mmCIF file of C-alpha atoms in Angstrom:
data_model
loop_
_atom_site.group_PDB
_atom_site.id
_atom_site.type_symbol
_atom_site.label_atom_id
_atom_site.label_comp_id
_atom_site.label_asym_id
_atom_site.label_seq_id
_atom_site.Cartn_x
_atom_site.Cartn_y
_atom_site.Cartn_z
ATOM 1 C CA MET A 1 97.446 102.284 71.035
ATOM 2 C CA VAL A 2 94.068 100.528 70.632
ATOM 3 C CA GLY A 3 90.943 103.547 71.191
ATOM 4 C CA LEU A 4 87.232 103.624 72.695
ATOM 5 C CA THR A 5 86.521 103.844 69.482
ATOM 6 C CA SER A 6 87.797 99.886 67.787
ATOM 7 C CA ILE A 7 85.850 98.725 70.587
ATOM 8 C CA THR A 8 81.646 100.609 70.445
ATOM 9 C CA PRO A 9 79.053 97.773 69.476
ATOM 10 C CA SER A 10 76.674 98.723 67.173
ATOM 11 C CA PRO A 11 73.659 101.216 67.716
ATOM 12 C CA ALA A 12 71.748 97.777 68.331
ATOM 13 C CA LYS A 13 73.557 96.626 71.270
ATOM 14 C CA PRO A 14 72.721 99.121 74.095
ATOM 15 C CA PRO A 15 75.049 99.611 77.284
ATOM 16 C CA VAL A 16 74.992 97.857 80.469
ATOM 17 C CA THR A 17 73.330 99.705 82.520
ATOM 18 C CA ALA A 18 72.703 99.473 86.656
ATOM 19 C CA SER A 19 69.935 97.811 86.444
ATOM 20 C CA ALA A 20 70.346 95.997 83.953
ATOM 21 C CA THR A 21 71.325 92.583 84.956
ATOM 22 C CA LEU A 22 74.302 90.051 83.577
ATOM 23 C CA ASN A 23 74.545 86.486 83.381
ATOM 24 C CA LEU A 24 77.734 86.575 85.567
ATOM 25 C CA ASP A 25 78.186 82.802 85.818
ATOM 26 C CA ASP A 26 78.274 82.952 81.577
ATOM 27 C CA THR A 27 79.618 86.259 81.721
ATOM 28 C CA ASN A 28 82.647 84.995 83.499
ATOM 29 C CA ALA A 29 82.585 81.317 81.602
ATOM 30 C CA GLN A 30 83.301 83.946 78.849
ATOM 31 C CA LEU A 31 86.235 86.033 80.693
ATOM 32 C CA LEU A 32 87.348 83.487 83.100
ATOM 33 C CA PRO A 33 90.188 82.126 79.185
ATOM 34 C CA GLN A 34 90.586 85.776 78.109
ATOM 35 C CA ASP A 35 93.730 88.280 79.239
ATOM 36 C CA ALA A 36 93.815 90.961 81.572
ATOM 37 C CA ALA A 37 93.387 93.656 78.312
ATOM 38 C CA ASP A 38 90.410 91.745 76.056
ATOM 39 C CA ARG A 39 88.873 91.797 79.777
ATOM 40 C CA VAL A 40 89.091 95.782 79.182
ATOM 41 C CA ARG A 41 88.118 95.624 76.216
ATOM 42 C CA TRP A 42 84.491 93.569 76.408
ATOM 43 C CA ALA A 43 83.825 95.956 79.995
ATOM 44 C CA ALA A 44 84.534 98.867 77.520
ATOM 45 C CA SER A 45 82.175 97.711 74.882
ATOM 46 C CA HIS A 46 78.989 96.524 77.463
ATOM 47 C CA PHE A 47 79.267 99.760 79.080
ATOM 48 C CA ARG A 48 80.599 102.588 77.487
ATOM 49 C CA ASP A 49 80.044 105.937 79.139
ATOM 50 C CA GLY A 50 79.282 104.036 82.092
ATOM 51 C CA LEU A 51 82.565 101.987 83.114
ATOM 52 C CA ALA A 52 85.159 104.041 85.686
ATOM 53 C CA MET A 53 87.807 102.761 87.530
ATOM 54 C CA THR A 54 89.712 103.271 90.743
ATOM 55 C CA SER A 55 93.664 104.092 91.561
ATOM 56 C CA SER A 56 94.591 104.234 95.194
ATOM 57 C CA PHE A 57 98.081 105.366 93.331
ATOM 58 C CA GLY A 58 99.543 102.517 96.054
ATOM 59 C CA ALA A 59 102.605 100.678 95.241
ATOM 60 C CA GLN A 60 101.981 99.037 91.914
ATOM 61 C CA SER A 61 99.254 101.187 90.915
ATOM 62 C CA ALA A 62 100.764 101.754 87.590
ATOM 63 C CA VAL A 63 100.596 98.624 86.136
ATOM 64 C CA MET A 64 96.476 98.866 85.655
ATOM 65 C CA LEU A 65 96.318 102.934 85.213
ATOM 66 C CA HIS A 66 98.698 102.152 82.171
ATOM 67 C CA LEU A 67 97.319 98.915 80.681
ATOM 68 C CA VAL A 68 93.356 99.588 81.125
ATOM 69 C CA THR A 69 94.278 103.463 79.522
ATOM 70 C CA GLN A 70 96.047 101.874 76.694
ATOM 71 C CA VAL A 71 92.524 100.398 75.585
ATOM 72 C CA VAL A 72 90.223 103.217 76.865
ATOM 73 C CA PRO A 73 92.177 106.475 77.524
ATOM 74 C CA ASP A 74 89.657 108.906 78.577
ATOM 75 C CA ILE A 75 88.455 106.846 81.112
ATOM 76 C CA PRO A 76 87.612 108.539 84.604
ATOM 77 C CA ILE A 77 89.795 107.339 87.300
ATOM 78 C CA VAL A 78 88.350 108.510 90.622
ATOM 79 C CA TRP A 79 90.833 108.784 94.108
ATOM 80 C CA ILE A 80 89.318 108.617 97.521
ATOM 81 C CA ASP A 81 92.263 111.455 98.689
ATOM 82 C CA THR A 82 91.865 110.690 102.323
ATOM 83 C CA GLY A 83 94.184 113.993 102.930
ATOM 84 C CA TYR A 84 96.200 110.631 105.248
ATOM 85 C CA LEU A 85 98.120 110.301 102.602
ATOM 86 C CA PHE A 86 101.988 110.486 102.179
ATOM 87 C CA PRO A 87 103.761 113.169 100.466
ATOM 88 C CA GLU A 88 105.224 110.655 98.001
ATOM 89 C CA THR A 89 102.192 108.999 96.855
ATOM 90 C CA TYR A 90 100.904 112.815 95.800
ATOM 91 C CA GLN A 91 104.042 113.139 94.553
ATOM 92 C CA PHE A 92 103.826 109.894 92.399
ATOM 93 C CA ALA A 93 99.702 110.820 91.311
ATOM 94 C CA GLU A 94 100.738 113.655 89.534
ATOM 95 C CA GLN A 95 103.628 112.076 88.430
ATOM 96 C CA LEU A 96 101.372 109.189 86.567
ATOM 97 C CA ARG A 97 98.807 111.798 85.797
ATOM 98 C CA ASP A 98 101.829 113.644 83.346
ATOM 99 C CA ARG A 99 102.781 110.838 82.429
ATOM 100 C CA LEU A 100 99.377 108.670 81.465
ATOM 101 C CA ASP A 101 97.635 111.791 80.879
ATOM 102 C CA LEU A 102 95.207 110.640 82.969
ATOM 103 C CA ASN A 103 91.434 112.266 83.324
ATOM 104 C CA LEU A 104 91.606 112.251 87.425
ATOM 105 C CA GLN A 105 88.523 112.554 88.971
ATOM 106 C CA VAL A 106 89.356 113.482 93.183
ATOM 107 C CA PHE A 107 86.685 112.799 95.370
ATOM 108 C CA THR A 108 87.189 113.609 99.193
ATOM 109 C CA ALA A 109 85.388 113.148 102.743
ATOM 110 C CA ASP A 110 82.475 115.248 103.467
ATOM 111 C CA ILE A 111 84.886 116.401 106.620
ATOM 112 C CA THR A 112 88.390 117.255 106.665
ATOM 113 C CA PRO A 113 91.142 114.777 108.725
ATOM 114 C CA ALA A 114 90.900 118.552 111.072
ATOM 115 C CA HIS A 115 87.409 119.104 111.395
ATOM 116 C CA PHE A 116 87.104 115.521 111.958
ATOM 117 C CA GLU A 117 89.682 114.543 114.718
ATOM 118 C CA ALA A 118 88.326 117.646 116.595
ATOM 119 C CA ILE A 119 84.921 115.455 116.716
ATOM 120 C CA HIS A 120 86.101 111.869 116.658
ATOM 121 C CA GLY A 121 89.530 111.985 117.810
ATOM 122 C CA ARG A 122 91.807 109.131 115.673
ATOM 123 C CA ALA A 123 88.978 106.971 115.875
ATOM 124 C CA TRP A 124 90.949 104.140 113.675
ATOM 125 C CA GLU A 125 93.039 103.730 116.952
ATOM 126 C CA ASP A 126 89.898 103.479 119.295
ATOM 127 C CA SER A 127 88.948 99.790 117.908
ATOM 128 C CA GLU A 128 87.661 98.109 115.311
ATOM 129 C CA GLN A 129 85.172 99.602 115.168
ATOM 130 C CA GLY A 130 86.572 102.897 115.224
ATOM 131 C CA GLN A 131 88.402 101.949 111.826
ATOM 132 C CA SER A 132 85.403 100.818 110.284
ATOM 133 C CA ASP A 133 83.763 104.166 111.267
ATOM 134 C CA TYR A 134 86.815 105.816 109.709
ATOM 135 C CA LEU A 135 86.581 103.534 106.530
ATOM 136 C CA LYS A 136 83.212 104.868 106.223
ATOM 137 C CA ARG A 137 83.496 108.455 106.338
ATOM 138 C CA PHE A 138 86.979 108.543 104.638
ATOM 139 C CA LYS A 139 86.542 105.911 101.504
ATOM 140 C CA VAL A 140 83.187 104.370 101.318
ATOM 141 C CA GLU A 141 81.210 107.714 101.188
ATOM 142 C CA PRO A 142 83.202 109.927 98.457
ATOM 143 C CA MET A 143 83.126 106.261 96.215
ATOM 144 C CA GLN A 144 79.598 105.822 96.678
ATOM 145 C CA ARG A 145 79.251 109.752 96.277
ATOM 146 C CA ALA A 146 81.493 108.980 92.529
ATOM 147 C CA ILE A 147 79.058 106.484 92.052
ATOM 148 C CA ALA A 148 76.073 108.991 91.678
ATOM 149 C CA ASP A 149 78.055 111.529 90.276
ATOM 150 C CA LEU A 150 79.599 110.097 87.462
ATOM 151 C CA GLY A 151 77.280 107.282 86.806
ATOM 152 C CA ILE A 152 78.992 104.782 86.928
ATOM 153 C CA THR A 153 77.808 101.427 86.036
ATOM 154 C CA CYS A 154 81.159 99.457 86.291
ATOM 155 C CA TRP A 155 83.988 99.777 88.162
ATOM 156 C CA LEU A 156 87.511 98.679 87.458
ATOM 157 C CA ALA A 157 89.294 98.077 89.871
ATOM 158 C CA GLY A 158 92.862 95.594 89.957
ATOM 159 C CA LEU A 159 91.827 94.068 93.284
ATOM 160 C CA ARG A 160 94.247 90.062 92.638
ATOM 161 C CA ALA A 161 93.663 86.682 93.976
ATOM 162 C CA GLU A 162 96.710 86.230 95.841
ATOM 163 C CA GLN A 163 95.815 89.522 97.998
ATOM 164 C CA THR A 164 93.444 88.576 100.560
ATOM 165 C CA LYS A 165 91.307 85.230 101.555
ATOM 166 C CA HIS A 166 88.648 87.623 100.193
ATOM 167 C CA ARG A 167 90.006 88.236 96.493
ATOM 168 C CA ALA A 168 90.870 84.699 96.691
ATOM 169 C CA THR A 169 86.754 84.611 96.046
ATOM 170 C CA LEU A 170 86.614 87.169 94.017
ATOM 171 C CA ARG A 171 85.671 86.625 89.944
ATOM 172 C CA PRO A 172 87.108 87.867 86.785
ATOM 173 C CA VAL A 173 83.081 90.067 86.820
ATOM 174 C CA GLU A 174 81.540 90.719 89.629
ATOM 175 C CA LYS A 175 78.037 92.967 90.979
ATOM 176 C CA GLN A 176 78.808 94.738 94.793
ATOM 177 C CA ASN A 177 76.144 97.238 95.724
ATOM 178 C CA GLY A 178 74.396 97.224 92.229
ATOM 179 C CA VAL A 179 77.409 98.744 90.380
ATOM 180 C CA TYR A 180 79.039 95.351 88.149
ATOM 181 C CA LYS A 181 82.918 95.367 89.090
ATOM 182 C CA VAL A 182 85.465 93.549 86.562
ATOM 183 C CA HIS A 183 88.726 92.522 87.635
ATOM 184 C CA PRO A 184 91.538 92.919 84.177
ATOM 185 C CA ILE A 185 94.580 91.075 86.519
ATOM 186 C CA LEU A 186 92.814 89.107 88.630
ATOM 187 C CA ASN A 187 94.915 85.815 88.324
ATOM 188 C CA TRP A 188 97.600 87.783 87.750
ATOM 189 C CA THR A 189 100.911 86.907 90.624
ATOM 190 C CA GLY A 190 103.229 89.204 91.711
ATOM 191 C CA LYS A 191 105.904 88.265 89.501
ATOM 192 C CA GLN A 192 103.313 88.455 86.637
ATOM 193 C CA VAL A 193 103.109 92.268 87.673
ATOM 194 C CA GLY A 194 106.357 92.728 88.489
ATOM 195 C CA ASP A 195 106.946 91.863 84.747
ATOM 196 C CA TYR A 196 104.978 94.368 83.382
ATOM 197 C CA LEU A 197 106.057 97.047 85.310
ATOM 198 C CA ALA A 198 109.587 96.944 83.850
ATOM 199 C CA ALA A 199 108.363 96.154 80.078
ATOM 200 C CA HIS A 200 106.577 99.423 80.251
ATOM 201 C CA ASP A 201 109.426 100.777 82.334
ATOM 202 C CA LEU A 202 106.900 102.002 85.220
ATOM 203 C CA PRO A 203 107.323 102.865 88.457
ATOM 204 C CA TYR A 204 106.365 101.568 91.610
ATOM 205 C CA HIS A 205 105.557 103.700 94.293
ATOM 206 C CA PRO A 206 108.238 105.429 96.175
ATOM 207 C CA LEU A 207 108.212 104.186 99.468
ATOM 208 C CA VAL A 208 108.184 100.455 97.685
ATOM 209 C CA ALA A 209 111.310 100.904 98.315
ATOM 210 C CA GLN A 210 111.718 101.349 102.289
ATOM 211 C CA GLY A 211 109.934 98.453 102.218
ATOM 212 C CA SER A 212 106.047 98.534 102.338
ATOM 213 C CA ALA A 213 104.445 96.326 99.826
ATOM 214 C CA SER A 214 100.480 97.581 100.423
ATOM 215 C CA ILE A 215 100.166 101.559 100.983
ATOM 216 C CA GLY A 216 97.380 103.366 101.893
ATOM 217 C CA ASP A 217 96.868 106.110 104.790
ATOM 218 C CA THR A 218 99.799 107.285 106.782
ATOM 219 C CA HIS A 219 97.842 106.269 109.910
ATOM 220 C CA SER A 220 97.554 102.470 108.056
ATOM 221 C CA THR A 221 100.666 101.992 106.899
ATOM 222 C CA ARG A 222 103.519 99.747 107.830
ATOM 223 C CA LYS A 223 106.378 97.812 106.229
ATOM 224 C CA VAL A 224 106.624 94.204 105.479
ATOM 225 C CA THR A 225 108.838 91.023 106.007
ATOM 226 C CA ASP A 226 109.945 88.480 104.825
ATOM 227 C CA GLN A 227 107.279 86.431 106.527
ATOM 228 C CA MET A 228 103.453 88.719 106.036
ATOM 229 C CA ASN A 229 102.027 89.059 103.442
ATOM 230 C CA ASP A 230 102.046 92.461 101.260
ATOM 231 C CA ARG A 231 98.322 93.647 102.570
ATOM 232 C CA ASP A 232 99.804 92.665 105.990
ATOM 233 C CA GLY A 233 101.231 96.252 106.673
ATOM 234 C CA ARG A 234 97.395 97.676 106.364
ATOM 235 C CA PHE A 235 95.588 98.749 109.472
ATOM 236 C CA THR A 236 98.080 97.695 112.045
ATOM 237 C CA GLY A 237 97.455 94.012 111.380
ATOM 238 C CA LEU A 238 94.005 93.708 111.895
ATOM 239 C CA ARG A 239 92.330 94.263 108.823
ATOM 240 C CA GLN A 240 93.172 93.530 105.501
ATOM 241 C CA GLU A 241 90.433 95.293 103.792
ATOM 242 C CA CYS A 242 89.772 99.455 103.163
ATOM 243 C CA GLY A 243 86.238 99.052 102.743
ATOM 244 C CA LEU A 244 85.813 99.479 99.071
ATOM 245 C CA HIS A 245 86.260 95.386 98.005
ATOM 246 C CA LEU A 246 83.491 94.546 100.051
ATOM 247 C CA PRO A 247 79.742 94.465 100.054
ATOM 248 C CA THR A 248 77.840 96.250 102.517
ATOM 249 C CA THR A 249 74.838 94.180 102.721
ATOM 250 C CA ALA A 250 74.712 90.726 104.439
ATOM 251 C CA GLU A 251 72.821 89.391 101.765
ATOM 252 C CA GLU A 252 75.690 89.829 99.658
ATOM 253 C CA ASN A 253 78.638 89.086 102.356
ATOM 254 C CA GLU A 254 76.983 85.648 102.570
ATOM 255 C CA SER A 255 76.845 85.175 99.270
ATOM 256 C CA ARG A 256 80.067 86.528 98.283
ATOM 257 C CA GLY A 257 81.686 84.157 101.539
ATOM 258 C CA SER A 258 84.117 87.161 102.481
ATOM 259 C CA SER A 259 86.342 86.189 105.096
ATOM 260 C CA GLY A 260 85.050 89.438 107.414
ATOM 261 C CA LEU A 261 89.001 90.876 106.824
#
């Protein structure tokens, strides 16, 4: 196992801070040919204590959790718990936390699901705007709090280019809302993900066996058919992104070429 101490840079090379600026074109040219573990090592050497990763404990989350913790064992794992997750998701998270000895950091909304529904009803059923309002309250705002509380300057995320139109526009390193994001497995195929799980005897989320390829909240997940993209099972087909992985300013949205998903 490669530990964090083996990749810590010399004192002459200070860590990148949230306010610092990387040349993204040069950095991506450097990282594009590197493999996933090397991208993680690069992020650890540049961001050190500002580095964290997110996990939804979804269908194939064991891949990133295993890959990253082999390089940075104690990295904070941010899990946004909406309170609307499947029982199997909570069980899966406990299983992986115990097996991989995860440094799990759980963040929730500032309102309980019962309180939210009493005031706003099931907003996600009303319209696409209702979904957006729900996602902002239960996912985006808790993630912003996690970034502030943990001092995150770089966020490792397991996005893959083949998952959505928006993700196909991404590069190994991006900057979103002032925080760098590194995508170690961006160019991996579904087969590579499956091969990694098999090679390391890692489990899929238990609901995969029941036909759910992309798993989120109980009210935003449905089974997919062979003719559907994995992410088509999310949010009753209206959107494929949960909001965490899209820029939030008009300028960033335009510069990223976001599909609006």
